Coordinates of C-alpha atoms in Angstrom, one line a residue:
Chain L
M1 CA -131.3 236.6 121.9
V2 CA -129.5 239.0 124.0
K3 CA -128.2 237.2 127.0
S4 CA -127.4 240.1 129.2
S5 CA -131.0 241.2 129.3
K6 CA -132.5 237.7 129.6
S7 CA -132.9 237.4 133.3
R8 CA -134.4 240.9 133.6
S9 CA -137.0 240.7 130.9
N10 CA -138.0 237.1 130.8
S11 CA -141.6 237.9 131.9
A12 CA -142.0 240.6 129.3
F13 CA -140.5 238.3 126.7
Y14 CA -143.0 235.5 127.4
I15 CA -145.8 238.0 127.4
L16 CA -144.7 239.3 124.0
L17 CA -144.4 235.7 122.7
G18 CA -147.9 234.9 124.0
V19 CA -149.3 238.0 122.3
V20 CA -147.6 237.0 119.0
A21 CA -149.0 233.5 119.3
V22 CA -152.5 234.7 120.1
A23 CA -152.4 237.2 117.2
G24 CA -151.1 234.6 114.8
I25 CA -153.7 232.0 115.7
G26 CA -156.4 234.7 115.5
A27 CA -155.1 235.8 112.1
L28 CA -155.1 232.2 110.8
I29 CA -158.7 231.7 112.0
F30 CA -159.8 234.9 110.4
L31 CA -158.1 234.2 107.1
S32 CA -159.3 230.6 106.9
S33 CA -162.9 231.6 107.6
R34 CA -163.1 234.2 104.9
P35 CA -165.7 233.4 102.2
R36 CA -163.8 231.4 99.5
E37 CA -165.7 232.8 96.6
A38 CA -165.3 236.5 97.7
R39 CA -162.2 237.1 95.6
S40 CA -162.2 234.3 93.1
A41 CA -165.7 234.4 91.8
S42 CA -166.7 236.8 89.1
P43 CA -169.5 237.0 86.5
I44 CA -168.8 235.6 83.1
D45 CA -168.7 238.3 80.3
P46 CA -172.0 237.6 78.5
T47 CA -170.7 239.1 75.2
L48 CA -168.2 236.3 74.8
P49 CA -169.3 233.6 72.3
P50 CA -170.3 230.3 73.8
V51 CA -167.9 227.5 74.1
Q52 CA -169.3 225.1 71.6
S53 CA -168.0 221.7 70.7
E54 CA -164.5 222.3 72.1
G55 CA -162.9 220.3 74.9
Y56 CA -163.8 216.9 76.3
V57 CA -167.2 216.2 77.9
I58 CA -168.3 213.6 80.4
G59 CA -171.8 213.2 81.7
S60 CA -175.4 213.3 80.5
A61 CA -176.3 215.5 77.6
T62 CA -179.5 216.4 79.5
A63 CA -177.8 217.3 82.8
P64 CA -179.2 220.7 83.9
V65 CA -175.8 222.2 84.6
E66 CA -172.6 222.1 82.6
V67 CA -169.4 222.9 84.3
T68 CA -166.4 223.9 82.2
E69 CA -162.9 223.5 83.6
F70 CA -159.9 225.3 82.1
A71 CA -156.9 223.4 83.3
D72 CA -153.3 222.7 82.8
F73 CA -152.1 219.1 83.2
E74 CA -148.8 220.2 84.8
C75 CA -150.4 222.6 87.3
P76 CA -150.3 221.3 90.9
A77 CA -153.6 222.9 91.8
C78 CA -155.3 221.2 88.9
E79 CA -153.7 217.9 90.0
R80 CA -155.1 218.5 93.5
F81 CA -158.6 219.1 92.1
A82 CA -158.4 216.0 89.9
S83 CA -157.1 213.8 92.7
I84 CA -159.0 215.0 95.7
T85 CA -162.3 216.7 94.5
E86 CA -163.0 215.2 91.1
P87 CA -163.7 211.6 92.2
D88 CA -166.5 213.0 94.4
V89 CA -167.7 215.2 91.6
R90 CA -167.8 212.3 89.2
G91 CA -169.5 210.0 91.6
R92 CA -172.1 212.3 93.1
L93 CA -172.8 214.9 90.4
V94 CA -171.7 213.5 87.0
N95 CA -172.9 209.9 87.4
T96 CA -176.2 211.0 88.9
G97 CA -177.0 213.3 85.9
T98 CA -176.7 216.5 87.9
I99 CA -173.9 218.0 85.8
R100 CA -171.7 217.2 82.9
M101 CA -168.2 218.4 82.8
R102 CA -166.2 219.9 80.0
F103 CA -162.4 220.0 80.2
I104 CA -160.5 222.5 78.1
D105 CA -156.7 222.5 78.0
Y106 CA -154.9 225.6 79.0
P107 CA -151.2 224.7 78.9
L108 CA -149.4 227.4 80.7
P109 CA -146.1 228.7 79.3
M110 CA -144.2 228.1 82.6
H111 CA -144.8 224.4 82.4
H112 CA -142.3 222.7 80.1
N113 CA -144.1 219.4 79.5
T114 CA -147.7 220.3 79.7
W115 CA -148.2 220.4 75.9
N116 CA -147.0 216.9 75.7
A117 CA -149.5 215.8 78.3
S118 CA -152.4 217.6 76.5
R119 CA -151.4 216.0 73.2
A120 CA -151.2 212.6 74.8
A121 CA -154.7 213.1 76.3
A122 CA -156.0 214.2 72.9
C123 CA -154.6 211.1 71.3
A124 CA -156.3 209.0 73.9
N125 CA -159.5 210.9 73.2
A126 CA -159.2 209.9 69.5
Q127 CA -159.8 206.3 70.8
G128 CA -162.6 207.4 73.2
K129 CA -160.3 207.2 76.3
F130 CA -159.8 210.8 77.2
W131 CA -161.0 210.6 80.8
E132 CA -159.1 207.5 81.6
M133 CA -156.0 209.1 80.3
H134 CA -156.8 212.4 82.0
D135 CA -157.0 210.7 85.4
L136 CA -153.8 208.8 84.8
I137 CA -151.9 211.9 83.6
Y138 CA -152.8 213.7 86.8
A139 CA -152.1 210.7 89.1
N140 CA -148.6 210.4 87.6
Q141 CA -147.9 214.1 87.3
D142 CA -144.7 213.7 89.3
R143 CA -143.3 211.2 86.7
W144 CA -143.7 213.3 83.5
N145 CA -143.6 216.9 84.7
G146 CA -140.8 219.4 83.7
E147 CA -138.8 218.6 86.8
A148 CA -139.0 214.8 86.5
T149 CA -138.1 214.2 82.9
S150 CA -136.8 215.8 79.7
N151 CA -138.6 213.0 77.6
P152 CA -142.2 213.3 78.7
D153 CA -143.6 211.5 75.7
K154 CA -141.8 208.3 76.7
V155 CA -143.3 208.5 80.2
L156 CA -146.8 209.5 78.9
K157 CA -146.8 206.5 76.5
E158 CA -145.9 204.2 79.4
I159 CA -148.7 205.7 81.5
A160 CA -151.1 205.1 78.6
R161 CA -150.4 201.4 78.8
Q162 CA -152.6 201.4 82.0
V163 CA -155.6 202.5 80.0
P164 CA -157.8 199.4 79.4
G165 CA -158.6 198.8 75.8
L166 CA -156.3 201.4 74.3
D167 CA -154.5 200.7 71.1
Q168 CA -151.0 201.5 72.2
A169 CA -149.4 201.5 68.7
K170 CA -152.0 204.0 67.5
L171 CA -151.5 206.2 70.5
D172 CA -147.7 206.1 70.2
A173 CA -148.0 207.1 66.5
C174 CA -150.4 209.9 67.4
V175 CA -148.1 211.2 70.1
D176 CA -145.0 211.1 67.9
S177 CA -146.7 212.8 65.0
K178 CA -147.9 215.7 67.2
E179 CA -151.1 215.7 65.1
M180 CA -153.1 217.0 68.0
Q181 CA -151.1 220.2 68.3
A182 CA -153.7 222.3 66.5
K183 CA -156.5 221.0 68.7
I184 CA -154.6 221.9 71.8
Q185 CA -153.8 225.3 70.3
A186 CA -157.5 225.9 69.7
H187 CA -158.2 225.1 73.3
Y188 CA -155.5 227.4 74.4
N189 CA -156.9 230.1 72.3
I190 CA -160.3 229.7 73.9
A191 CA -158.8 230.2 77.3
Q192 CA -156.8 233.2 76.1
Q193 CA -159.9 234.8 74.6
R194 CA -161.6 234.4 78.0
Q195 CA -158.5 235.8 79.8
I196 CA -158.2 232.8 82.0
G197 CA -155.5 233.9 84.5
V198 CA -155.5 230.9 86.9
T199 CA -155.7 227.2 86.5
P200 CA -157.9 225.6 87.2
T201 CA -160.7 228.0 86.4
F202 CA -164.3 226.8 86.4
Y203 CA -167.4 228.1 84.7
I204 CA -170.4 227.1 86.8
G205 CA -173.6 228.7 85.6
N206 CA -173.0 232.4 85.1
T207 CA -170.0 232.6 87.4
K208 CA -166.3 232.0 87.0
F209 CA -164.3 230.5 89.8
E210 CA -160.5 230.6 90.0
G211 CA -158.5 227.9 91.8
A212 CA -159.2 224.4 93.0
L213 CA -162.6 224.2 94.7
S214 CA -163.4 221.8 97.5
Y215 CA -166.3 219.4 96.8
D216 CA -168.6 221.3 99.2
E217 CA -167.9 224.6 97.5
F218 CA -168.3 223.0 94.1
K219 CA -171.6 221.4 95.0
K220 CA -172.9 224.6 96.5
Q221 CA -172.2 226.5 93.2
V222 CA -173.7 223.7 91.2
D223 CA -176.9 223.9 93.3
I224 CA -177.0 227.7 92.8
A225 CA -176.6 227.2 89.0
A226 CA -179.2 224.4 88.9
A227 CA -181.7 226.6 90.8
A228 CA -181.2 229.4 88.3
A229 CA -181.3 227.1 85.2
P230 CA -184.5 227.2 83.2
K231 CA -186.3 223.8 83.7
S232 CA -186.6 223.2 79.9
A233 CA -183.0 224.0 79.1
P234 CA -180.3 221.4 79.3
A235 CA -177.7 223.8 80.7
T236 CA -177.2 227.1 82.4
G237 CA -175.4 230.3 81.8
A238 CA -174.7 232.8 79.0
E239 CA -171.5 230.8 78.3
S240 CA -173.4 227.6 78.4
P241 CA -172.0 225.3 75.7
A242 CA -174.7 222.7 76.2
K243 CA -176.9 223.9 73.4
G244 CA -175.6 221.6 70.7
A245 CA -172.3 221.4 72.4
T246 CA -172.0 217.8 71.7
P247 CA -173.8 215.7 69.1
A248 CA -175.6 213.9 71.9
A249 CA -176.7 217.2 73.5
G250 CA -178.2 218.3 70.2
K251 CA -180.1 215.1 69.8
T252 CA -181.4 214.8 73.3
K253 CA -182.5 218.3 73.8
K254 CA -186.2 218.3 74.7
Chain P
M1 CA -135.4 236.7 122.5
A2 CA -136.0 238.7 119.3
I3 CA -135.0 235.5 117.4
A4 CA -137.8 233.5 119.1
V5 CA -140.4 236.2 118.4
L6 CA -139.4 236.5 114.7
A7 CA -139.3 232.7 114.4
L8 CA -142.8 232.4 115.8
V9 CA -144.0 235.0 113.2
G10 CA -142.2 233.0 110.5
A11 CA -143.9 229.8 111.7
F12 CA -147.3 231.4 111.4
I13 CA -146.6 232.5 107.9
G14 CA -145.5 229.0 106.9
L15 CA -148.5 227.6 108.6
Y16 CA -150.8 229.9 106.6
L17 CA -149.2 229.0 103.3
T18 CA -149.4 225.3 104.2
L19 CA -153.1 225.6 105.0
Y20 CA -153.5 227.2 101.6
K21 CA -151.6 224.3 99.9
L22 CA -153.8 221.8 101.7
G23 CA -156.9 223.5 100.5
V24 CA -158.1 224.6 103.9
I25 CA -157.8 228.3 102.9
G26 CA -159.5 229.1 99.6
T27 CA -157.6 232.1 98.5
L28 CA -154.5 233.9 99.8
A29 CA -154.7 237.3 101.2
C30 CA -152.2 239.1 99.0
S31 CA -151.2 242.6 98.4
T32 CA -151.6 244.3 95.0
I33 CA -147.9 243.7 94.5
G34 CA -147.0 240.4 92.8
N35 CA -149.1 237.3 92.6
C36 CA -149.1 234.9 95.6
E37 CA -151.1 232.2 94.0
T38 CA -148.9 232.0 90.9
V39 CA -145.9 231.3 93.3
Q40 CA -147.8 229.0 95.5
L41 CA -149.2 226.9 92.6
S42 CA -145.9 226.8 90.7
R43 CA -143.9 223.6 90.6
W44 CA -141.3 225.1 92.8
S45 CA -143.8 225.3 95.7
T46 CA -143.1 221.7 96.6
L47 CA -139.8 220.1 97.5
L48 CA -139.5 216.3 97.7
G49 CA -143.3 216.0 97.6
V50 CA -143.8 218.3 100.6
P51 CA -144.9 221.9 100.2
V52 CA -142.0 224.4 100.7
A53 CA -144.2 226.2 103.2
T54 CA -144.3 223.1 105.3
W55 CA -140.5 222.8 105.2
G56 CA -140.6 226.5 106.3
V57 CA -142.8 225.6 109.3
G58 CA -140.3 222.9 110.3
Y59 CA -137.4 225.4 109.9
W60 CA -139.0 228.1 112.0
V61 CA -140.1 225.8 114.7
S62 CA -136.5 224.5 114.9
V63 CA -135.2 228.0 115.2
L64 CA -137.8 228.8 117.8
A65 CA -136.9 225.7 119.8
I66 CA -133.1 226.4 119.7
A67 CA -133.8 230.1 120.6
M68 CA -136.0 229.0 123.5
A69 CA -133.4 226.5 124.7
G70 CA -130.8 229.3 124.7
L71 CA -133.0 231.2 127.2
Q72 CA -132.9 228.3 129.7
E73 CA -130.4 228.6 132.6
R74 CA -128.6 225.4 131.9
W75 CA -127.9 226.2 128.2
A76 CA -127.6 230.0 128.5
E77 CA -123.8 229.8 128.4
S78 CA -123.5 227.1 125.7
P79 CA -121.4 228.3 122.7
G80 CA -122.5 225.2 120.8
L81 CA -126.1 226.4 120.9
S82 CA -125.1 229.8 119.5
L83 CA -123.1 228.1 116.7
A84 CA -126.0 225.8 115.9
L85 CA -128.4 228.7 115.7
C86 CA -126.0 230.6 113.5
L87 CA -125.5 227.7 111.1
L88 CA -129.2 226.9 111.0
T89 CA -130.2 230.4 110.3
G90 CA -127.4 230.8 107.7
W91 CA -128.8 227.8 105.9
G92 CA -132.3 229.3 106.1
L93 CA -131.0 232.6 104.7
L94 CA -129.4 230.8 101.7
F95 CA -132.6 228.8 101.1
S96 CA -134.7 232.0 101.2
A97 CA -132.3 233.7 98.8
W98 CA -132.7 230.8 96.4
L99 CA -136.5 230.9 96.7
T100 CA -136.5 234.7 96.1
Y101 CA -134.3 234.2 93.0
L102 CA -136.9 231.7 91.7
E103 CA -139.7 234.2 92.2
L104 CA -137.9 237.0 90.5
Y105 CA -136.2 235.2 87.6
V106 CA -137.9 231.9 87.0
I107 CA -141.6 232.2 88.1
H108 CA -141.7 236.0 87.4
A109 CA -144.1 236.6 90.3
I110 CA -143.7 237.8 93.8
C111 CA -145.4 236.4 96.9
I112 CA -145.5 238.9 99.6
W113 CA -145.7 236.2 102.3
C114 CA -142.6 234.6 100.9
V115 CA -140.8 238.0 100.8
T116 CA -141.8 238.6 104.4
S117 CA -140.4 235.2 105.4
A118 CA -137.2 236.0 103.6
V119 CA -136.8 239.3 105.4
L120 CA -137.4 237.4 108.7
A121 CA -134.8 234.8 107.7
T122 CA -132.3 237.6 107.1
L123 CA -133.0 239.4 110.4
V124 CA -132.8 236.2 112.3
F125 CA -129.5 235.3 110.7
V126 CA -128.0 238.7 111.5
L127 CA -129.1 238.4 115.1
A128 CA -127.9 234.9 115.5
F129 CA -124.5 235.8 113.9
L130 CA -124.1 238.8 116.2
D131 CA -124.9 236.6 119.2
W132 CA -122.5 233.9 118.1
R133 CA -119.7 236.5 117.5
E134 CA -120.3 238.0 120.9
T135 CA -120.3 234.7 122.8
G136 CA -119.4 231.7 120.7
P137 CA -115.9 232.2 119.4
A138 CA -114.7 233.8 122.6
R139 CA -115.8 230.9 124.7
A140 CA -114.6 228.4 122.2
G141 CA -111.2 230.0 122.1

């Protein structure tokens, strides 16, 4: 703002401002219309061993496509996916038998309380309540994350009280004992082995996607994977964990 | 005038990062230096439940509005406006410095858009300070 030149160059200034505005709007339109999968999608290394019984599974054992999600409970993008996209994924794809989902913990070092959340979820899983706890952990991320509390176990136990039918005393004892640490470490190792760099990362068919996908993008990739899946096989992809991934999958195959 | 143009550029950067946080933009255009998404997905990318980028949009629009007001005839001689702009951009500079510190020493990742915004915040403060020193204190005194 140079006042002495103001009156002389007002027109030029407004033209310049207009050019910047038009260029900015144009750049935003261009950047927002770029194909989302162009940078984040990559083929899965077929030499990696399949993910087998690890993680937590929801959905039909005979669903033609399995989606594996590597996620961190304290990661904001994972929370966004869980809160915004996942309800649609459950309602329209999981509950209709189109896919089943597998969740694998990848607690990132930068998140102070994420291991506590993973252990609490694993403790709920021991009572068959993983997905209920998963949803509540994400919905209450702002209450137990590293910025909110230095005693996350206390908050996570409180959150667990909202899970219907959960034996609270058992969960509390499980959380306090840290008995699920090895399980979470195993999940972490799986993600490390696959060089997962971003959370959430999804395996859909033979392709890896980094970042929180919108429902439309997710559905599109599921459709592609389903079209490529052999009709007789219960799941797709070289990494497909469906073959014997869960006891149910083994029993119901063919 | 330069402040207004820089503020408009800053507002577009903030808007871009906000659109990313809202999920409108799938992936960030990022140079090979640093990692924009690590920064934008970190827990420091929100403040009081609102994305930091959105606070940035508010900041830059405020700077733009004050700078534009200073170009109007009736406020052109107002020392208060120069002081307000100087204080606002000074606060913006401090906030940018804190964010840059977080990137370098806490998150250990650099977001080129955030760095660009920090450079703009520095330039805008320098310009606002020079303008205030030229007109503000003299008139006030």
